[in-house]
PDB file of C-alpha atoms and ligand atoms in Angstrom:
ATOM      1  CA  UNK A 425      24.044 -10.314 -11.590  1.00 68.00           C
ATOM      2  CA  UNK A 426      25.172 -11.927  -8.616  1.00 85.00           C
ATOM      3  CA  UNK A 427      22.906 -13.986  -6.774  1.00 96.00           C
ATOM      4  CA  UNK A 428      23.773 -17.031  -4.987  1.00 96.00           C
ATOM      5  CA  UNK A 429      22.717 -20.430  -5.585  1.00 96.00           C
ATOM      6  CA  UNK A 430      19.750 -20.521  -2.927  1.00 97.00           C
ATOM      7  CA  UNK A 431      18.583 -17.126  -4.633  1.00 97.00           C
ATOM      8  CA  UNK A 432      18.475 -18.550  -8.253  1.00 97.00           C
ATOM      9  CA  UNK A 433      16.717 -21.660  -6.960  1.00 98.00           C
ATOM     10  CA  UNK A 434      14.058 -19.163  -4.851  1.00 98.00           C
ATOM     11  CA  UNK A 435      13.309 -16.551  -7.583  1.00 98.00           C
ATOM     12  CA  UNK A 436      13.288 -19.250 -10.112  1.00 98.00           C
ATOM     13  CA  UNK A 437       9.448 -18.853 -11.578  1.00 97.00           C
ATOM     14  CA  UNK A 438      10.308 -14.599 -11.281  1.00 97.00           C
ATOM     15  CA  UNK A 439      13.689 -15.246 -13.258  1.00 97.00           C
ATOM     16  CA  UNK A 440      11.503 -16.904 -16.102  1.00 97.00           C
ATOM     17  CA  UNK A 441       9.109 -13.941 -16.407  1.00 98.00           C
ATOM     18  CA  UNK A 442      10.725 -11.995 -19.237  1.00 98.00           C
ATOM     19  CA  UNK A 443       9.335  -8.873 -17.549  1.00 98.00           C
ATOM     20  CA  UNK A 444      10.901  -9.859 -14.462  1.00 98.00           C
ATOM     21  CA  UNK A 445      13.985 -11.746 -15.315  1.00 97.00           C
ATOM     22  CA  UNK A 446      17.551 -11.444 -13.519  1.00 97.00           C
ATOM     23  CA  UNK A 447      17.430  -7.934 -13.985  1.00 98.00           C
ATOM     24  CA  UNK A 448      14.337  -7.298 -12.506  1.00 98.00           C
ATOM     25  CA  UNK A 449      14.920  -9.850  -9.540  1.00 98.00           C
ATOM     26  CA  UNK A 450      17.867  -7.663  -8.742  1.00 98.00           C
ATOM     27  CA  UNK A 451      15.746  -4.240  -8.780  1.00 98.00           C
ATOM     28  CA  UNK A 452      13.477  -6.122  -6.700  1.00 98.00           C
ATOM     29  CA  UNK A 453      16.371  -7.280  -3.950  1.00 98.00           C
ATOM     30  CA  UNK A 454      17.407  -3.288  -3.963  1.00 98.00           C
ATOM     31  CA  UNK A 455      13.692  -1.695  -3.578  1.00 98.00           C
ATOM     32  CA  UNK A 456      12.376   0.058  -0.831  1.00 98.00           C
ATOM     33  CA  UNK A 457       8.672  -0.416  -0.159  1.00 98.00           C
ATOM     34  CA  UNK A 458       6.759   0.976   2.818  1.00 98.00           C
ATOM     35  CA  UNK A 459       3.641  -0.575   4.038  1.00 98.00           C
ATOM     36  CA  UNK A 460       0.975   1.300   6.312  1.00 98.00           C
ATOM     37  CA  UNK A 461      -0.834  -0.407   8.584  1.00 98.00           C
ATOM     38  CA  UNK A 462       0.098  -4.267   9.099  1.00 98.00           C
ATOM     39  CA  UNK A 463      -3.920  -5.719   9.260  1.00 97.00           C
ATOM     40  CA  UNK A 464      -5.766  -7.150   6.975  1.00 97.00           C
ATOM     41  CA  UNK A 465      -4.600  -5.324   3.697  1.00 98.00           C
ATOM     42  CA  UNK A 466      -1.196  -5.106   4.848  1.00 98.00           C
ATOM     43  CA  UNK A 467      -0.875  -8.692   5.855  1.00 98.00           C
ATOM     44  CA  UNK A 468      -0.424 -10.292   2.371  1.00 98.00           C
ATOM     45  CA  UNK A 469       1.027  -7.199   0.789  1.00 98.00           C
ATOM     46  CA  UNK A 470       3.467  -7.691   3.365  1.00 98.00           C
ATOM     47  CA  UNK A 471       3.860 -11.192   2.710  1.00 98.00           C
ATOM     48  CA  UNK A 472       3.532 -11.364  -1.137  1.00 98.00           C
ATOM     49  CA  UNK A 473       6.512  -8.660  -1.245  1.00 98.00           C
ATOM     50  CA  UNK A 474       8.719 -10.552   1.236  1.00 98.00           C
ATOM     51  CA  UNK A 475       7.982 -13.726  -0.768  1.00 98.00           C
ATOM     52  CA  UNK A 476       8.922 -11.788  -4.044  1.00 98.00           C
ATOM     53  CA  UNK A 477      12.252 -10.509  -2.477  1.00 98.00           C
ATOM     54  CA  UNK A 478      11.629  -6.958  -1.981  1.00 98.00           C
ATOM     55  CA  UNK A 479      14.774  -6.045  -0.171  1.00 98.00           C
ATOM     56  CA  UNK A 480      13.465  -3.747   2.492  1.00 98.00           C
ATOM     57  CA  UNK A 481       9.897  -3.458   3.453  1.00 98.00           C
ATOM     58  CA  UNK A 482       8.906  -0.785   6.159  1.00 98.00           C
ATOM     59  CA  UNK A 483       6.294  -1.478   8.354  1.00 98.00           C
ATOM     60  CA  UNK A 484       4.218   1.325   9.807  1.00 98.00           C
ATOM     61  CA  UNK A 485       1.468   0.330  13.127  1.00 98.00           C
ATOM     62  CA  UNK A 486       1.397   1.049  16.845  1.00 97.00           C
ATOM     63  CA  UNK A 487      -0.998  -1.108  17.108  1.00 97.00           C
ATOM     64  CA  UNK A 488      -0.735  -5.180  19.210  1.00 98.00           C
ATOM     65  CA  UNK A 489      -2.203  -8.153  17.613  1.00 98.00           C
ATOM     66  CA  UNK A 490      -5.625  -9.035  18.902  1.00 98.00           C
ATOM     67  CA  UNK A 491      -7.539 -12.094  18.588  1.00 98.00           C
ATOM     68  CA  UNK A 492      -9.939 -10.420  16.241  1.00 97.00           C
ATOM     69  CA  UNK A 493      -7.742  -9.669  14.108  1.00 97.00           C
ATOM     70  CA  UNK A 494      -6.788 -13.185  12.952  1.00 98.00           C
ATOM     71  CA  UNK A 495      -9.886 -13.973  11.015  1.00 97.00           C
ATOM     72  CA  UNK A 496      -7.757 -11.844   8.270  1.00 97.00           C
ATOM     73  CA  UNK A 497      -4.449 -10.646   9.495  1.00 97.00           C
ATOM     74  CA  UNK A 498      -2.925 -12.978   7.903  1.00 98.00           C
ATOM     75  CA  UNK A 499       0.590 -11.797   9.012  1.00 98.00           C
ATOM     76  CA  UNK A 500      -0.051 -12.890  12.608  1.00 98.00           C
ATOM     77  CA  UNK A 501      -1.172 -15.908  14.316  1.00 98.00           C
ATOM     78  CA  UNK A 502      -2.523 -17.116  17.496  1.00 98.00           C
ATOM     79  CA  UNK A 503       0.454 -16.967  19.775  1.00 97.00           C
ATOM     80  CA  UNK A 504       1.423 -13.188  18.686  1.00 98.00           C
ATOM     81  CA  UNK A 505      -1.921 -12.154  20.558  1.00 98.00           C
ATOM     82  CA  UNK A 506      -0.691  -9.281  22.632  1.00 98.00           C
ATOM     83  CA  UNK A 507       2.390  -8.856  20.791  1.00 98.00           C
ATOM     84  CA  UNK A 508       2.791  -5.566  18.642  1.00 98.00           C
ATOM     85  CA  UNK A 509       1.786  -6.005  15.199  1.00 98.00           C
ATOM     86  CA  UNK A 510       5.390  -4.491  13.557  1.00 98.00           C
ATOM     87  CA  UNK A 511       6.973  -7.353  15.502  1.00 98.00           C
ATOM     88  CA  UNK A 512       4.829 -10.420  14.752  1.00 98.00           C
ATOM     89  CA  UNK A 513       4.650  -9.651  11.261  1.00 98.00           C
ATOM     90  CA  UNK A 514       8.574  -8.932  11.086  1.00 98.00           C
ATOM     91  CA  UNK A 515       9.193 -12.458  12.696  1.00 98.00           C
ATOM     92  CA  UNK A 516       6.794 -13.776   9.442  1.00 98.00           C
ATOM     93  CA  UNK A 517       8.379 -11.848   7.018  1.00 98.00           C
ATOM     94  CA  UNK A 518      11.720 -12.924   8.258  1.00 98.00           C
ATOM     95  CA  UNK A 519      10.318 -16.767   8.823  1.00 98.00           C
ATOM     96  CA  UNK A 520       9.480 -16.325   4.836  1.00 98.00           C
ATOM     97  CA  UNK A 521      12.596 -15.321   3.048  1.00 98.00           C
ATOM     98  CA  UNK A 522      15.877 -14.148   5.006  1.00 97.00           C
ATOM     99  CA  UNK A 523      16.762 -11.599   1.746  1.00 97.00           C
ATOM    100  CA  UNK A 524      14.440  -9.079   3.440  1.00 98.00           C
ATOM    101  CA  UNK A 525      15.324  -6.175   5.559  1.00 98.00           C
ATOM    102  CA  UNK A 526      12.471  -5.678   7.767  1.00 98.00           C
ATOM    103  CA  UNK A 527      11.650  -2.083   9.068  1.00 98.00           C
ATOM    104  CA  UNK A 528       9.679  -2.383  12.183  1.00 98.00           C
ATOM    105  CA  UNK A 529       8.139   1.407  12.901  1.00 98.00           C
ATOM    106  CA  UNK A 530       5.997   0.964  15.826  1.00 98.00           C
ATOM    107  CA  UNK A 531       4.214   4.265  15.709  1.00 98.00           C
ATOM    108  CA  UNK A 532       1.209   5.442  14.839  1.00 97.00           C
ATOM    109  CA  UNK A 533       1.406   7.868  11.121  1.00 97.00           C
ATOM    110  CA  UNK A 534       0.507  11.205  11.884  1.00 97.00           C
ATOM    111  CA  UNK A 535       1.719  14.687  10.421  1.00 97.00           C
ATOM    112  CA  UNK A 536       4.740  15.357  12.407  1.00 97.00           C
ATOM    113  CA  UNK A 537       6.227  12.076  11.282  1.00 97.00           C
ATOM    114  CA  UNK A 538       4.750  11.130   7.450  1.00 98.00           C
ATOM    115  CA  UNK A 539       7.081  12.971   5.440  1.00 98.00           C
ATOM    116  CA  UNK A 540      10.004  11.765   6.907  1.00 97.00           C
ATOM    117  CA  UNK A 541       8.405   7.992   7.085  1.00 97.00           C
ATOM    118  CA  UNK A 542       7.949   8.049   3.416  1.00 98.00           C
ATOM    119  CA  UNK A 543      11.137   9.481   2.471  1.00 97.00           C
ATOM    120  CA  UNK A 544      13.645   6.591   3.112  1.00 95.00           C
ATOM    121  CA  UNK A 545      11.289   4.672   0.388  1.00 98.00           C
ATOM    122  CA  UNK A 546      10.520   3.694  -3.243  1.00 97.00           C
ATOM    123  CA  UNK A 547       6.939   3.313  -2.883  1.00 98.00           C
ATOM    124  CA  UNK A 548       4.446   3.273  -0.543  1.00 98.00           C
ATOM    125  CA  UNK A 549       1.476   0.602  -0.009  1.00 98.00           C
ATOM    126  CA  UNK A 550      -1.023   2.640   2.295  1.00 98.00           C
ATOM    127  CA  UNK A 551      -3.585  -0.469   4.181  1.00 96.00           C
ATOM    128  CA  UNK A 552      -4.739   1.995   6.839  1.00 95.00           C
ATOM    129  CA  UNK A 553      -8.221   1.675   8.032  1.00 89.00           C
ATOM    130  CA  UNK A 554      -9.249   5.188   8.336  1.00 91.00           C
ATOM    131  CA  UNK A 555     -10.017   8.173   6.204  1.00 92.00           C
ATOM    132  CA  UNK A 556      -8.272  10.588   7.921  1.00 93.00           C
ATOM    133  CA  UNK A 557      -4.591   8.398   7.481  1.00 96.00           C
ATOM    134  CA  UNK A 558      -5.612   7.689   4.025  1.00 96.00           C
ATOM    135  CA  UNK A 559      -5.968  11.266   3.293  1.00 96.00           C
ATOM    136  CA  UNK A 560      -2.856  11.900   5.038  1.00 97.00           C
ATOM    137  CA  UNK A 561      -0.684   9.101   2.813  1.00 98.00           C
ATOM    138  CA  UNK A 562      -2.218  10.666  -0.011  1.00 97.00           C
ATOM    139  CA  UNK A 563      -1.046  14.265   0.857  1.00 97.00           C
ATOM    140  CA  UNK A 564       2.362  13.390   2.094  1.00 98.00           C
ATOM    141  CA  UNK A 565       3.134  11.030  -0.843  1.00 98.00           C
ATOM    142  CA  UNK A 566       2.315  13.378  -3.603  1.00 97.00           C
ATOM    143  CA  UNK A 567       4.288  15.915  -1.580  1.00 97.00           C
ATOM    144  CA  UNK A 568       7.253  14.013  -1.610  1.00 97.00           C
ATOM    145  CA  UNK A 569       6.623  12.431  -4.844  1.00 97.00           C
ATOM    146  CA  UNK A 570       5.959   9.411  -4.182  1.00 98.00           C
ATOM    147  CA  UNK A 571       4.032   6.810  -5.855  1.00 98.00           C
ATOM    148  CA  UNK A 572       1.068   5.439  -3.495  1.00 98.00           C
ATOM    149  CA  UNK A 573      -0.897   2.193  -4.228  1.00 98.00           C
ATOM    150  CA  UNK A 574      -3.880   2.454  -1.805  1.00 98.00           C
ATOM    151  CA  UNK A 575      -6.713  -0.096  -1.067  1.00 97.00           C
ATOM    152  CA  UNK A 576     -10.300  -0.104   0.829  1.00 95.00           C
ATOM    153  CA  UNK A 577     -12.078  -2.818   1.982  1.00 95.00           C
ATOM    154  CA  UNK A 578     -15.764  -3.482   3.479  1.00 92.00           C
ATOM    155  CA  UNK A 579     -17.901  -6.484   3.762  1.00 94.00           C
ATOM    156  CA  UNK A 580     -17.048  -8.118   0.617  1.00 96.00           C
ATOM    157  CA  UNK A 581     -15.697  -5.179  -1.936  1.00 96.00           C
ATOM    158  CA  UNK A 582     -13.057  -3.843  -2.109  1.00 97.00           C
ATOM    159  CA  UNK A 583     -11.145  -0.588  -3.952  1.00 97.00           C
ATOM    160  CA  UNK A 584      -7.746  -0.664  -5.278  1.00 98.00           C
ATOM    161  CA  UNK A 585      -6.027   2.770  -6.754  1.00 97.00           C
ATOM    162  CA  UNK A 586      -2.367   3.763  -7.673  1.00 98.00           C
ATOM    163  CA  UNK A 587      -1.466   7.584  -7.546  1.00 98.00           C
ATOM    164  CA  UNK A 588       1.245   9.082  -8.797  1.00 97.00           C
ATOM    165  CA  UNK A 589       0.026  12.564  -9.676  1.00 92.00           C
ATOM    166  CA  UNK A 590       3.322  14.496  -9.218  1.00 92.00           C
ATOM    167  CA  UNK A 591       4.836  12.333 -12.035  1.00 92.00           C
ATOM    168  CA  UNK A 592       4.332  13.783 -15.584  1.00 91.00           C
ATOM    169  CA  UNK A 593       2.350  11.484 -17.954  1.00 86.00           C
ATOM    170  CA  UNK A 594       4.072  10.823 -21.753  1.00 83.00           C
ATOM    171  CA  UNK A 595       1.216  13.015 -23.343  1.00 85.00           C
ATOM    172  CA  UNK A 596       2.724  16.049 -20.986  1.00 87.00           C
ATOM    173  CA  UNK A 597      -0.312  15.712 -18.118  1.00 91.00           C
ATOM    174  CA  UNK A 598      -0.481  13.956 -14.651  1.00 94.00           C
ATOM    175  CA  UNK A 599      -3.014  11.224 -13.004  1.00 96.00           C
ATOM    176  CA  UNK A 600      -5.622  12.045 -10.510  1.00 97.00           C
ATOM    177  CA  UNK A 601      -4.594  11.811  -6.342  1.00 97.00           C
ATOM    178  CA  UNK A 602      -7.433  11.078  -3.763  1.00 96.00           C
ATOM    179  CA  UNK A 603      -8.209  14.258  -3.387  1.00 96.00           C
ATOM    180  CA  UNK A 604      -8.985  14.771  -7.130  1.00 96.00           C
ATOM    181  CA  UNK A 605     -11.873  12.084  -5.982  1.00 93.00           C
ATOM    182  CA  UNK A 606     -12.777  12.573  -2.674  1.00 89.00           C
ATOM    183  CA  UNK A 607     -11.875  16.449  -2.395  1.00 82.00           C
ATOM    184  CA  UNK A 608     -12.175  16.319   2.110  1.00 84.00           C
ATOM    185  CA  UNK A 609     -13.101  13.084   4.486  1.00 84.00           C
ATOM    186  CA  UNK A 610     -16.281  12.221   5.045  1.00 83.00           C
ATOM    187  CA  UNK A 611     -18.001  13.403   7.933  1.00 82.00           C
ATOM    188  CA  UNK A 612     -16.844  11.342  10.863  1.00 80.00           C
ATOM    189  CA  UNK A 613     -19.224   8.074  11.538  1.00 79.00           C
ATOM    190  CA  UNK A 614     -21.167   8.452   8.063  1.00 82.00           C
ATOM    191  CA  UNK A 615     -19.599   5.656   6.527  1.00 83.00           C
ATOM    192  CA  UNK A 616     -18.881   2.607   8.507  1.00 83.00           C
ATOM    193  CA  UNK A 617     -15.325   0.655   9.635  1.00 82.00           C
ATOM    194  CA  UNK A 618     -14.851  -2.777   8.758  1.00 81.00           C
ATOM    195  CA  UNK A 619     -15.045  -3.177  13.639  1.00 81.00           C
ATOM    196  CA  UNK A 620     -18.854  -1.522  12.417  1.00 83.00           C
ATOM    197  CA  UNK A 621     -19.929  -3.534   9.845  1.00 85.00           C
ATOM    198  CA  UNK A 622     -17.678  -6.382   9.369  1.00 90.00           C
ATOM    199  CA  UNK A 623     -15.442  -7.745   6.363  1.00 94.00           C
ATOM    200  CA  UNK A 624     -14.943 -10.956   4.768  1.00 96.00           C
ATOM    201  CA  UNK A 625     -11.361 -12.113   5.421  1.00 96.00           C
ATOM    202  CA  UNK A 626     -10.387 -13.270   1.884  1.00 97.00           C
ATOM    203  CA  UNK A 627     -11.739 -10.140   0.615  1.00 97.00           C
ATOM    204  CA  UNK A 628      -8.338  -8.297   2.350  1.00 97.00           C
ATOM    205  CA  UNK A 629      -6.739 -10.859   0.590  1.00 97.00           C
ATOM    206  CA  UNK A 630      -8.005 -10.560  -2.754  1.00 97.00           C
ATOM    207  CA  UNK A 631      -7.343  -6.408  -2.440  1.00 97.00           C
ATOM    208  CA  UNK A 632      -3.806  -6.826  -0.591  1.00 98.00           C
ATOM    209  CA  UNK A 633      -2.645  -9.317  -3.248  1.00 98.00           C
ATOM    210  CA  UNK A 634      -3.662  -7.075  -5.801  1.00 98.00           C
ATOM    211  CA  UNK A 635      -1.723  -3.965  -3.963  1.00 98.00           C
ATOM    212  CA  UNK A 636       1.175  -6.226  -3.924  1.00 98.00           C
ATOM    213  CA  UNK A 637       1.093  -6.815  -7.665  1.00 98.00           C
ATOM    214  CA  UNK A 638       1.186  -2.590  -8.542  1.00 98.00           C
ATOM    215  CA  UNK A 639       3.447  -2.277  -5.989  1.00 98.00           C
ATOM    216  CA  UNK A 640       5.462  -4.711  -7.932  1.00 98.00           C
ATOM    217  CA  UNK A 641       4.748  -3.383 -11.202  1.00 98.00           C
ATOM    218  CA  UNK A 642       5.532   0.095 -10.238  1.00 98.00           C
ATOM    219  CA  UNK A 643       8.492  -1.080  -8.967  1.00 98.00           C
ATOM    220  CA  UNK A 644       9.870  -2.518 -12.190  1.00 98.00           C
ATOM    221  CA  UNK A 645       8.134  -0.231 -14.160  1.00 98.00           C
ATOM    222  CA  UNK A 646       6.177  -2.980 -16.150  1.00 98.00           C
ATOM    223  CA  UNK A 647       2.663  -3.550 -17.830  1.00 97.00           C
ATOM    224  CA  UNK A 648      -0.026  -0.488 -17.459  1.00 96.00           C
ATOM    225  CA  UNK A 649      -0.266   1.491 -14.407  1.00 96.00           C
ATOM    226  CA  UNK A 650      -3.495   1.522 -12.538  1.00 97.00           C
ATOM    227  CA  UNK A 651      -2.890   5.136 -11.871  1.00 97.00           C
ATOM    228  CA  UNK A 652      -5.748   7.089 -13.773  1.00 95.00           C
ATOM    229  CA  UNK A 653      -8.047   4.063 -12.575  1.00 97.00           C
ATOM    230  CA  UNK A 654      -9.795   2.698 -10.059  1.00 97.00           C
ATOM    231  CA  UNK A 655     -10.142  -1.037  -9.458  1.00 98.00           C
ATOM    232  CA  UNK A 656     -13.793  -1.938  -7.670  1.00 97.00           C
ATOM    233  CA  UNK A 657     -14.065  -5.604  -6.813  1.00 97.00           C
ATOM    234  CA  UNK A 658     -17.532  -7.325  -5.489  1.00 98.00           C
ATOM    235  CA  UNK A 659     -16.922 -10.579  -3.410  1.00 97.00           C
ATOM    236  CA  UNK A 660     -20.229 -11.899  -3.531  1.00 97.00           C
ATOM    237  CA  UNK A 661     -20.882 -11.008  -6.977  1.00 98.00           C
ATOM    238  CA  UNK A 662     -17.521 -11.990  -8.580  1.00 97.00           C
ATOM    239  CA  UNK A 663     -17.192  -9.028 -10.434  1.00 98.00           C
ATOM    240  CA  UNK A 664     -14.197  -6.783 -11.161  1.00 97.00           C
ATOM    241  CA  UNK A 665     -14.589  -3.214 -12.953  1.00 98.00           C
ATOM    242  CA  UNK A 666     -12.089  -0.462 -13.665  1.00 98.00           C
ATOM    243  CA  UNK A 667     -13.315   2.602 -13.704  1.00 97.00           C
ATOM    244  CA  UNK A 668     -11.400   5.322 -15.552  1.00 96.00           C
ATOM    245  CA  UNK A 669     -10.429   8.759 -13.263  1.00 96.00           C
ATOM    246  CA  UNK A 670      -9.327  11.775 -14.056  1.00 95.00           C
ATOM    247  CA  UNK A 671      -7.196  14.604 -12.355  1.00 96.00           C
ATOM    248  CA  UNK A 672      -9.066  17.227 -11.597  1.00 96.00           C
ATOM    249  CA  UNK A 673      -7.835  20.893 -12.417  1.00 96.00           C
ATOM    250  CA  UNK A 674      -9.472  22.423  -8.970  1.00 96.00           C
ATOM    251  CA  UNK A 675      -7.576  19.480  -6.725  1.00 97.00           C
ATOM    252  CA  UNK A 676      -6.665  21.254  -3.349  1.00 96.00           C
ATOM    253  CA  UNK A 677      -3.602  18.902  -3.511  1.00 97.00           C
ATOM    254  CA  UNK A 678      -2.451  18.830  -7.354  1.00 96.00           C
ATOM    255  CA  UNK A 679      -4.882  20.710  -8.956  1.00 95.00           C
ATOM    256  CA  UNK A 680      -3.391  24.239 -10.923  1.00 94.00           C
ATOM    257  CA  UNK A 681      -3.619  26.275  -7.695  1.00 95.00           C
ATOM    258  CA  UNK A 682      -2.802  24.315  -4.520  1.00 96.00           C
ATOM    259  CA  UNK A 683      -4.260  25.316  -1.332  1.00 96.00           C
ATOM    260  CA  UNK A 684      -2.645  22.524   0.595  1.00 96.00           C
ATOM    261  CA  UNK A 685       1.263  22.618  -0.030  1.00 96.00           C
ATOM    262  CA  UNK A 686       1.896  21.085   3.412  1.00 97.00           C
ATOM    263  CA  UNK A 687       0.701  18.675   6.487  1.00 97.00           C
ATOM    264  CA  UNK A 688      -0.968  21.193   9.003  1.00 95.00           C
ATOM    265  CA  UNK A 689      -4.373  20.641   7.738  1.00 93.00           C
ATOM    266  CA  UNK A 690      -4.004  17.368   9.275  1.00 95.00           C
ATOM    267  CA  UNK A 691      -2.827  18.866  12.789  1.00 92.00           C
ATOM    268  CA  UNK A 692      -5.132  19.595  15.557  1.00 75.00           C
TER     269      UNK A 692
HETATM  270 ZN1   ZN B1126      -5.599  15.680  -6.804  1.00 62.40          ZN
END
């Protein structure tokens, strides 16, 4: 192991952890995490893995910081207002801990670019706010093998999921992807956006924290993956359930015959 003074003294309470320890500190300093969207989920997975010393983090928005956004972006603050988001929350990360390699992509993920966004990385931490990206991540990682921990937020619950259905499981099978749950979007405008119908701020936190821990743990390959589950959480009624999901064998995306084997569903 060689890590310098200063890093001993900042991973100290990680070092301790025996699931952690030196070892995993180091595997932490050489992982590659991208994170979509840098708003209100992305904010303190962003800042939980900078803090943690994930060597490079990838950020992925074309979007600018607006005032709005700082009731629970917690990434930005007042005087990046106007400033695009990739930048403002690479001047945090960097503000936080030094170790990290910041990634700024200041473009918008789409299906001409996902594939080869996703490639240069361990794992990916989707915190887009919009089914049809979501479905995209979810495509694109399984595609290129990737493992994708992806959170939802609304008012005051949240959803947190890990998928890693192109990995085979020790009993010879595979976990579920979106698609195995939610087979197509749904229809534009029936459900609402967090702009429609508002979000509590700590709620992003509470989910994004949580996304930072799988990331973490899939990273290090510790405790029990939340793949196979998903993780509701209601703010207002304090109240956490897992609920257990399964693959499903007629999955358009990893089911036994694929009909989608590429991105052009997602074009035009
Ligand atoms: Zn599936």
């Amino acid at each position: 192991m060689d890590f310098t003074e200063t890093q001993i003294n900042r991973y100290a309470r990680h070092i301790l952890l025996p699931e952690v320890g030196g070892t995993g500190q180091q595997k932490l300093l050489n992982s590659r995490v991208l994170v979509i969207g840098a708003g209100g989920l992305g904010s303190p997975v962003l800042l939980y893995l900078a803090a943690a010393g994930v060597g490079t983090l990838g950020v992925v928005d074309d979007d600018v910081v607006d005032l709005s956004n700082l009731q629970r972006q917690i990434a930005h603050s007042t005087d990046s207002v106007g400033e695009p988001k990739v930048e403002s929350a690479a001047r945090t990360i960097a503000a936080i801990n030094p170790d990290v390699d910041v990634i700024p992509h200041n473009e918008r993920i789409g299906p001409d670019n996902a594939l080869k966004l996703i490639s240069n990385y361990d794992v990916i931490a989707d915190g887009s706010d919009n089914f049809a990206t979501r479905f995209l991540v979810n495509d694109a990682c399984h595609l290129a093998k990737k493992t994708l921990v992806s959170a939802a937020i609304l008012r005051f619950d949240a959803q947190v999921y890990t998928f890693k259905a192109s990995e085979t499981d020790t009993d010879g099978g595979h976990g579920p992807c979106y698609r195995c749950i939610f087979p197509e979007p749904p229809p534009e405008g029936q459900i609402p956006t967090c702009a429609e119908a508002g979000v509590l701020g700590a709620m992003c936190g509470m989910a994004g924290s949580i996304q930072a821990t799988e990331v973490i743990k899939e990273l290090l390959g510790i405790g029990e993956s939340l793949s196979g589950s998903l993780l509701l959480c209601d703010g207002l009624s304090a109240t956490f359930r897992k609920i257990a999901l399964r693959p499903d064998p007629a999955c358009p995306l990893c089911g036994e015959n694929p009909s989608i084997t590429d991105l052009e569903n997602h074009k035009g």
